[in-house]
């Protein structure tokens, strides 16, 4: 099976079905109270992401895939040099890719140039499965370059890359969703993977909370780097970026243009910097 036919006939229908199920679950069992019109956000987030989808399909998948195939053929990159068996190389490659993405997400917050683009994703004033699509095409373009470099150095095979990509997209849809899982179950899942409550804290209007929980698939990397934060109950969260609170300033054209204009400080329109006292608890708050 070729890459395009796998994407069009297997991966995309699967991910589409997952998004459909999550839309239903978050509607039936909502986690956070939504403040803005659900349908308008859905349309805006999906229309906003059309150029991004095009970049994913035409660049973010085929380019790194071709690089991984080239590296495998020439035996370039860490995992190729180690000559591991497939049974070890595939899971190892998957874990390394997820860890590399933790750093990429970190860079998107910490390097002002990249934040210009990633900011668009965080300006969503509510958080649900449609936020998972809300990425500026510029960010996806830079992600393509980043992924290509990681695959070249890491030497993951094309199969590992595609498996990672599908799981990664599924994980992004899941942890952005507004689906209220039973807290006991979510705490167990959150021993291993990033869950909706954990990622909800990453979308908080409090900057210290946004600058935490950078993981995509596994939650270990945040534990390792002491950036894991589980102490905020979801009903105490305000979602978004402090400087961008007005729905009318976050329309399609303005979102596409956002990275190219002057960036606002992390302050509310009244000049205040949102804050709260961190609690010293490790258990995922309800
Ligand atoms: Zn982020």
PDB file of C-alpha atoms and ligand atoms in Angstrom, residues 105 109 118 122 202, ligand 1:
ATOM      1  CA  UNK A 105       6.276  22.091  22.103  1.00  0.00           C
ATOM      2  CA  UNK A 109       6.280  28.392  23.986  1.00  0.00           C
ATOM      3  CA  UNK A 118       1.569  28.605  18.440  1.00  0.00           C
ATOM      4  CA  UNK A 122      -3.849  28.906  22.491  1.00  0.00           C
ATOM      5  CA  UNK A 202      -1.874  23.755  29.631  1.00  0.00           C
TER       6      UNK A 202
HETATM    7 ZN1  LIG B   1       1.007  24.759  23.761  1.00  0.00          ZN
END
